[in-house]
Amino acid sequence: MRGTKRFSHPVVGRLDITYEALSLPGDPDQILFVYAGKTDDDLEKLRILASWYARSAPVGKDTAQPPA
């Protein structure tokens, strides 16, 4: 299964994301979804959101730490 989802995000505006669902051969009840920006503009918006999240997320022993 594959497709595109369109979002209207309050920070970056319109964002088109492509996705593909992959069945895992070792466990047919599990599905891995892979998401990517549809255009270079969408990829840049995803980078902005990732950067914004990394700066606002609490850092602790139970959370992933952003790279130095």
mmCIF file of N, CA and C in Angstrom:
data_model
loop_
_atom_site.group_PDB
_atom_site.id
_atom_site.type_symbol
_atom_site.label_atom_id
_atom_site.label_comp_id
_atom_site.label_asym_id
_atom_site.label_seq_id
_atom_site.Cartn_x
_atom_site.Cartn_y
_atom_site.Cartn_z
ATOM 1 N N MET A 1 0.850 -1.157 0.000
ATOM 2 C CA MET A 1 0.000 0.000 0.000
ATOM 3 C C MET A 1 0.904 1.231 0.000
ATOM 4 N N ARG A 2 0.545 2.224 -0.805
ATOM 5 C CA ARG A 2 1.283 3.477 -0.847
ATOM 6 C C ARG A 2 0.341 4.606 -1.182
ATOM 7 N N GLY A 3 0.774 5.812 -0.893
ATOM 8 C CA GLY A 3 -0.073 6.949 -1.204
ATOM 9 C C GLY A 3 0.546 8.245 -0.750
ATOM 10 N N THR A 4 -0.274 9.287 -0.717
ATOM 11 C CA THR A 4 0.155 10.619 -0.296
ATOM 12 C C THR A 4 -0.859 11.167 0.694
ATOM 13 N N LYS A 5 -0.361 11.821 1.723
ATOM 14 C CA LYS A 5 -1.223 12.499 2.686
ATOM 15 C C LYS A 5 -0.882 13.981 2.655
ATOM 16 N N ARG A 6 -1.891 14.816 2.722
ATOM 17 C CA ARG A 6 -1.698 16.263 2.733
ATOM 18 C C ARG A 6 -2.083 16.788 4.108
ATOM 19 N N PHE A 7 -1.204 17.622 4.672
ATOM 20 C CA PHE A 7 -1.435 18.214 5.978
ATOM 21 C C PHE A 7 -1.403 19.731 5.846
ATOM 22 N N SER A 8 -2.147 20.385 6.708
ATOM 23 C CA SER A 8 -2.069 21.835 6.839
ATOM 24 C C SER A 8 -1.508 22.094 8.227
ATOM 25 N N HIS A 9 -0.204 22.332 8.296
ATOM 26 C CA HIS A 9 0.477 22.483 9.579
ATOM 27 C C HIS A 9 0.523 23.958 9.974
ATOM 28 N N PRO A 10 0.274 24.276 11.258
ATOM 29 C CA PRO A 10 0.243 25.684 11.678
ATOM 30 C C PRO A 10 1.591 26.399 11.577
ATOM 31 N N VAL A 11 2.690 25.661 11.564
ATOM 32 C CA VAL A 11 4.011 26.294 11.506
ATOM 33 C C VAL A 11 4.541 26.385 10.077
ATOM 34 N N VAL A 12 4.481 25.295 9.318
ATOM 35 C CA VAL A 12 5.101 25.263 7.986
ATOM 36 C C VAL A 12 4.097 25.308 6.840
ATOM 37 N N GLY A 13 2.815 25.289 7.133
ATOM 38 C CA GLY A 13 1.805 25.352 6.076
ATOM 39 C C GLY A 13 1.520 23.997 5.449
ATOM 40 N N ARG A 14 1.198 24.030 4.151
ATOM 41 C CA ARG A 14 0.841 22.787 3.451
ATOM 42 C C ARG A 14 2.055 21.876 3.338
ATOM 43 N N LEU A 15 1.806 20.608 3.606
ATOM 44 C CA LEU A 15 2.866 19.610 3.611
ATOM 45 C C LEU A 15 2.315 18.338 2.987
ATOM 46 N N ASP A 16 2.932 17.891 1.895
ATOM 47 C CA ASP A 16 2.526 16.651 1.231
ATOM 48 C C ASP A 16 3.550 15.569 1.557
ATOM 49 N N ILE A 17 3.067 14.496 2.143
ATOM 50 C CA ILE A 17 3.930 13.401 2.585
ATOM 51 C C ILE A 17 3.549 12.134 1.830
ATOM 52 N N THR A 18 4.538 11.472 1.234
ATOM 53 C CA THR A 18 4.279 10.176 0.612
ATOM 54 C C THR A 18 4.544 9.094 1.643
ATOM 55 N N TYR A 19 3.852 7.982 1.506
ATOM 56 C CA TYR A 19 4.072 6.877 2.445
ATOM 57 C C TYR A 19 4.002 5.558 1.697
ATOM 58 N N GLU A 20 4.644 4.573 2.292
ATOM 59 C CA GLU A 20 4.565 3.207 1.785
ATOM 60 C C GLU A 20 4.495 2.271 2.985
ATOM 61 N N ALA A 21 3.585 1.306 2.927
ATOM 62 C CA ALA A 21 3.420 0.321 3.989
ATOM 63 C C ALA A 21 4.096 -0.973 3.555
ATOM 64 N N LEU A 22 4.966 -1.480 4.406
ATOM 65 C CA LEU A 22 5.709 -2.693 4.097
ATOM 66 C C LEU A 22 5.387 -3.770 5.125
ATOM 67 N N SER A 23 4.998 -4.935 4.666
ATOM 68 C CA SER A 23 4.764 -6.067 5.563
ATOM 69 C C SER A 23 6.103 -6.680 5.944
ATOM 70 N N LEU A 24 6.232 -7.042 7.200
ATOM 71 C CA LEU A 24 7.469 -7.654 7.675
ATOM 72 C C LEU A 24 7.375 -9.164 7.521
ATOM 73 N N PRO A 25 8.316 -9.775 6.784
ATOM 74 C CA PRO A 25 8.218 -11.209 6.509
ATOM 75 C C PRO A 25 8.232 -12.075 7.771
ATOM 76 N N GLY A 26 8.948 -11.654 8.807
ATOM 77 C CA GLY A 26 9.024 -12.450 10.024
ATOM 78 C C GLY A 26 7.805 -12.336 10.913
ATOM 79 N N ASP A 27 6.976 -11.321 10.684
ATOM 80 C CA ASP A 27 5.794 -11.108 11.514
ATOM 81 C C ASP A 27 4.718 -10.425 10.665
ATOM 82 N N PRO A 28 3.859 -11.211 10.023
ATOM 83 C CA PRO A 28 2.866 -10.651 9.109
ATOM 84 C C PRO A 28 1.850 -9.721 9.787
ATOM 85 N N ASP A 29 1.763 -9.757 11.109
ATOM 86 C CA ASP A 29 0.847 -8.860 11.814
ATOM 87 C C ASP A 29 1.429 -7.459 12.002
ATOM 88 N N GLN A 30 2.710 -7.295 11.705
ATOM 89 C CA GLN A 30 3.379 -6.005 11.841
ATOM 90 C C GLN A 30 3.499 -5.343 10.470
ATOM 91 N N ILE A 31 3.316 -4.030 10.432
ATOM 92 C CA ILE A 31 3.478 -3.261 9.197
ATOM 93 C C ILE A 31 4.386 -2.078 9.494
ATOM 94 N N LEU A 32 5.378 -1.881 8.635
ATOM 95 C CA LEU A 32 6.297 -0.766 8.757
ATOM 96 C C LEU A 32 5.869 0.312 7.766
ATOM 97 N N PHE A 33 5.630 1.529 8.264
ATOM 98 C CA PHE A 33 5.272 2.648 7.397
ATOM 99 C C PHE A 33 6.499 3.537 7.220
ATOM 100 N N VAL A 34 6.793 3.873 5.979
ATOM 101 C CA VAL A 34 7.906 4.761 5.653
ATOM 102 C C VAL A 34 7.308 6.040 5.070
ATOM 103 N N TYR A 35 7.701 7.178 5.644
ATOM 104 C CA TYR A 35 7.179 8.468 5.214
ATOM 105 C C TYR A 35 8.310 9.317 4.646
ATOM 106 N N ALA A 36 8.010 10.116 3.627
ATOM 107 C CA ALA A 36 8.988 11.029 3.037
ATOM 108 C C ALA A 36 8.269 12.238 2.464
ATOM 109 N N GLY A 37 8.992 13.336 2.372
ATOM 110 C CA GLY A 37 8.442 14.518 1.725
ATOM 111 C C GLY A 37 8.287 14.258 0.235
ATOM 112 N N LYS A 38 7.242 14.798 -0.347
ATOM 113 C CA LYS A 38 6.984 14.570 -1.766
ATOM 114 C C LYS A 38 7.890 15.427 -2.651
ATOM 115 N N THR A 39 8.196 16.646 -2.216
ATOM 116 C CA THR A 39 9.038 17.558 -2.996
ATOM 117 C C THR A 39 10.186 18.051 -2.122
ATOM 118 N N ASP A 40 11.145 18.750 -2.734
ATOM 119 C CA ASP A 40 12.241 19.339 -1.951
ATOM 120 C C ASP A 40 11.707 20.334 -0.930
ATOM 121 N N ASP A 41 10.656 21.065 -1.293
ATOM 122 C CA ASP A 41 10.039 22.007 -0.368
ATOM 123 C C ASP A 41 9.464 21.274 0.845
ATOM 124 N N ASP A 42 8.813 20.137 0.606
ATOM 125 C CA ASP A 42 8.269 19.341 1.713
ATOM 126 C C ASP A 42 9.390 18.793 2.593
ATOM 127 N N LEU A 43 10.490 18.366 1.991
ATOM 128 C CA LEU A 43 11.630 17.873 2.770
ATOM 129 C C LEU A 43 12.194 18.970 3.668
ATOM 130 N N GLU A 44 12.295 20.180 3.138
ATOM 131 C CA GLU A 44 12.792 21.301 3.940
ATOM 132 C C GLU A 44 11.840 21.591 5.100
ATOM 133 N N LYS A 45 10.541 21.525 4.853
ATOM 134 C CA LYS A 45 9.561 21.737 5.928
ATOM 135 C C LYS A 45 9.700 20.666 7.008
ATOM 136 N N LEU A 46 9.947 19.424 6.608
ATOM 137 C CA LEU A 46 10.153 18.354 7.593
ATOM 138 C C LEU A 46 11.413 18.605 8.415
ATOM 139 N N ARG A 47 12.470 19.106 7.769
ATOM 140 C CA ARG A 47 13.702 19.440 8.506
ATOM 141 C C ARG A 47 13.437 20.553 9.520
ATOM 142 N N ILE A 48 12.653 21.544 9.122
ATOM 143 C CA ILE A 48 12.305 22.636 10.039
ATOM 144 C C ILE A 48 11.557 22.089 11.248
ATOM 145 N N LEU A 49 10.576 21.230 10.998
ATOM 146 C CA LEU A 49 9.802 20.661 12.101
ATOM 147 C C LEU A 49 10.660 19.778 13.000
ATOM 148 N N ALA A 50 11.564 18.998 12.411
ATOM 149 C CA ALA A 50 12.454 18.143 13.208
ATOM 150 C C ALA A 50 13.365 19.001 14.078
ATOM 151 N N SER A 51 13.892 20.072 13.521
ATOM 152 C CA SER A 51 14.761 20.972 14.273
ATOM 153 C C SER A 51 13.979 21.652 15.390
ATOM 154 N N TRP A 52 12.782 22.095 15.079
ATOM 155 C CA TRP A 52 11.925 22.756 16.051
ATOM 156 C C TRP A 52 11.609 21.802 17.204
ATOM 157 N N TYR A 53 11.292 20.543 16.878
ATOM 158 C CA TYR A 53 10.983 19.551 17.909
ATOM 159 C C TYR A 53 12.209 19.249 18.761
ATOM 160 N N ALA A 54 13.369 19.091 18.119
ATOM 161 C CA ALA A 54 14.592 18.742 18.849
ATOM 162 C C ALA A 54 14.926 19.815 19.887
ATOM 163 N N ARG A 55 14.653 21.074 19.567
ATOM 164 C CA ARG A 55 14.954 22.155 20.504
ATOM 165 C C ARG A 55 13.922 22.264 21.624
ATOM 166 N N SER A 56 12.698 21.790 21.389
ATOM 167 C CA SER A 56 11.641 21.956 22.385
ATOM 168 C C SER A 56 11.392 20.709 23.225
ATOM 169 N N ALA A 57 11.904 19.549 22.782
ATOM 170 C CA ALA A 57 11.649 18.296 23.497
ATOM 171 C C ALA A 57 12.511 18.224 24.752
ATOM 172 N N PRO A 58 11.936 17.753 25.849
ATOM 173 C CA PRO A 58 12.742 17.571 27.056
ATOM 174 C C PRO A 58 13.768 16.468 26.844
ATOM 175 N N VAL A 59 14.947 16.661 27.404
ATOM 176 C CA VAL A 59 16.008 15.662 27.285
ATOM 177 C C VAL A 59 16.186 15.020 28.649
ATOM 178 N N GLY A 60 16.088 13.703 28.691
ATOM 179 C CA GLY A 60 16.257 12.976 29.929
ATOM 180 C C GLY A 60 16.713 11.573 29.635
ATOM 181 N N LYS A 61 16.818 10.781 30.664
ATOM 182 C CA LYS A 61 17.320 9.425 30.451
ATOM 183 C C LYS A 61 16.355 8.561 29.643
ATOM 184 N N ASP A 62 15.060 8.918 29.608
ATOM 185 C CA ASP A 62 14.080 8.124 28.859
ATOM 186 C C ASP A 62 13.772 8.708 27.483
ATOM 187 N N THR A 63 14.447 9.770 27.075
ATOM 188 C CA THR A 63 14.180 10.382 25.774
ATOM 189 C C THR A 63 15.455 10.394 24.953
ATOM 190 N N ALA A 64 15.299 10.376 23.657
ATOM 191 C CA ALA A 64 16.451 10.446 22.765
ATOM 192 C C ALA A 64 17.060 11.843 22.833
ATOM 193 N N GLN A 65 18.372 11.919 22.847
ATOM 194 C CA GLN A 65 19.043 13.193 22.879
ATOM 195 C C GLN A 65 19.418 13.617 21.472
ATOM 196 N N PRO A 66 19.238 14.913 21.158
ATOM 197 C CA PRO A 66 19.624 15.390 19.841
ATOM 198 C C PRO A 66 21.143 15.317 19.670
ATOM 199 N N PRO A 67 21.620 15.139 18.425
ATOM 200 C CA PRO A 67 23.054 15.080 18.197
ATOM 201 C C PRO A 67 23.720 16.382 18.595
ATOM 202 N N ALA A 68 24.958 16.285 19.064
ATOM 203 C CA ALA A 68 25.706 17.465 19.504
ATOM 204 C C ALA A 68 26.197 18.272 18.330
#
